[in-house]
Amino acid sequence: MMVRAGLTTDRVVRAAAELADETGFDRLTPSELARRLGVQVASLYSHVKNAHDLRVKVALLALG
């Protein structure tokens, strides 16, 4: 699987955190995040396992 240039796990998680701040943590979805980043949802799965993993990474960022 090819990883899009410039898309990193850190960038994905930080963008997800920003989106969660704007829309609410419970409304954070991979499809909304992919739209924000201008990528296909499948591209996110090079960086997170699934929606649950994405939310866990965002929560850990918030706690850090």
Backbone as numpy.savetxt, mean C-alpha at the origin, in Angstrom:
# Nx Ny Nz CAx CAy CAz Cx Cy Cz
8.34 -12.15 -11.57 7.50 -10.97 -11.57 8.39 -9.73 -11.57
8.13 -8.80 -12.48 8.93 -7.58 -12.55 8.38 -6.54 -11.59
9.27 -5.81 -10.95 8.89 -4.75 -10.03 9.02 -3.43 -10.77
7.99 -2.61 -10.69 8.00 -1.31 -11.37 9.08 -0.42 -10.77
9.83 0.23 -11.63 10.90 1.13 -11.19 10.33 2.20 -10.28
10.98 2.41 -9.14 10.54 3.44 -8.22 9.52 2.98 -7.21
8.92 1.83 -7.41 7.93 1.32 -6.48 8.64 0.38 -5.51
8.68 0.80 -4.26 9.33 0.00 -3.22 8.30 -0.32 -2.14
8.64 -1.26 -1.28 7.74 -1.59 -0.18 7.52 -0.37 0.70
8.59 0.37 0.98 8.47 1.57 1.80 7.54 2.58 1.15
7.68 2.81 -0.13 6.83 3.77 -0.84 5.37 3.31 -0.83
5.15 2.02 -1.03 3.79 1.47 -1.01 3.16 1.69 0.36
3.90 1.36 1.42 3.36 1.47 2.78 3.12 2.93 3.15
4.02 3.80 2.79 3.83 5.23 3.12 2.65 5.83 2.35
2.49 5.45 1.10 1.34 5.91 0.33 0.05 5.36 0.92
0.09 4.12 1.37 -1.08 3.51 2.01 -1.43 4.24 3.30
-0.41 4.63 4.06 -0.64 5.37 5.31 -1.28 6.72 5.02
-0.81 7.40 3.99 -1.40 8.68 3.62 -2.85 8.50 3.20
-3.11 7.47 2.41 -4.47 7.19 1.97 -5.36 6.86 3.17
-4.85 6.08 4.11 -5.62 5.73 5.31 -5.92 6.98 6.13
-4.97 7.90 6.21 -5.20 9.16 6.93 -6.32 9.96 6.29
-6.38 9.94 4.97 -7.38 10.71 4.24 -8.76 10.07 4.23
-8.80 8.76 4.08 -10.09 8.09 3.88 -10.53 7.25 5.07
-9.60 6.94 5.97 -9.91 6.06 7.09 -9.25 4.71 6.90
-8.69 4.20 7.98 -7.97 2.93 7.94 -8.85 1.79 7.43
-10.11 1.79 7.84 -11.03 0.71 7.44 -11.39 0.75 5.97
-11.13 1.87 5.31 -11.45 1.99 3.88 -10.22 1.82 2.99
-9.10 1.48 3.59 -7.86 1.27 2.84 -7.96 -0.04 2.07
-7.85 0.05 0.75 -7.91 -1.16 -0.09 -6.76 -1.13 -1.10
-6.30 -2.30 -1.49 -5.26 -2.35 -2.52 -5.69 -1.66 -3.82
-6.95 -1.78 -4.20 -7.39 -1.16 -5.46 -7.32 0.36 -5.39
-7.72 0.94 -4.26 -7.61 2.40 -4.11 -6.15 2.83 -4.09
-5.32 2.07 -3.41 -3.90 2.40 -3.35 -3.26 2.30 -4.73
-3.60 1.27 -5.47 -3.05 1.11 -6.82 -3.45 2.30 -7.70
-4.70 2.73 -7.58 -5.15 3.90 -8.34 -4.31 5.12 -7.99
-4.08 5.32 -6.71 -3.30 6.47 -6.25 -1.88 6.43 -6.80
-1.29 5.24 -6.82 0.10 5.10 -7.28 0.21 4.98 -8.80
-0.92 4.82 -9.48 -0.89 4.70 -10.93 -0.34 3.38 -11.42
-0.63 2.32 -10.65 -0.15 0.97 -11.01 -1.32 0.00 -10.98
-1.09 -1.18 -11.48 -2.07 -2.25 -11.38 -2.01 -2.85 -9.97
-3.12 -3.36 -9.50 -3.17 -3.97 -8.17 -2.11 -5.07 -8.05
-1.93 -5.84 -9.11 -0.95 -6.92 -9.08 0.46 -6.41 -8.78
0.76 -5.18 -9.17 2.08 -4.60 -8.89 2.32 -4.44 -7.40
1.25 -4.19 -6.65 1.39 -4.03 -5.20 1.81 -5.34 -4.54
1.36 -6.45 -5.11 1.62 -7.74 -4.50 3.08 -8.20 -4.65
3.89 -7.39 -5.31 5.34 -7.61 -5.28 5.93 -7.07 -3.98
5.12 -6.27 -3.27 5.60 -5.58 -2.07 4.84 -5.93 -0.80
3.60 -6.36 -0.94 2.79 -6.82 0.20 2.09 -8.11 -0.22
1.82 -8.97 0.76 1.21 -10.28 0.45 -0.25 -10.16 0.05
-0.98 -9.30 0.78 -2.42 -9.16 0.56 -2.89 -7.91 1.30
-4.21 -7.67 1.31 -4.75 -6.48 1.96 -4.45 -6.48 3.46
-4.53 -7.63 4.09 -4.24 -7.73 5.52 -2.79 -7.34 5.80
-1.87 -7.87 5.01 -0.45 -7.55 5.17 -0.22 -6.05 4.98
-0.90 -5.45 4.02 -0.78 -4.01 3.80 -1.21 -3.25 5.05
-2.34 -3.62 5.62 -2.84 -2.93 6.81 -1.91 -3.14 8.01
-1.36 -4.33 8.13 -0.41 -4.59 9.22 0.82 -3.70 9.07
1.34 -3.59 7.86 2.52 -2.75 7.63 2.22 -1.28 7.90
1.02 -0.82 7.56 0.64 0.56 7.84 0.53 0.77 9.35
-0.08 -0.18 10.05 -0.22 -0.08 11.51 1.16 -0.06 12.17
2.08 -0.89 11.71 3.42 -0.89 12.28 4.15 0.42 12.02
3.93 1.01 10.84 4.51 2.31 10.54 3.96 3.36 11.52
2.67 3.30 11.77 2.03 4.27 12.68 2.55 4.11 14.10
2.85 2.89 14.49 3.36 2.65 15.84 4.82 3.02 15.99
5.53 3.06 14.88 6.98 3.30 14.89 7.38 4.67 15.10
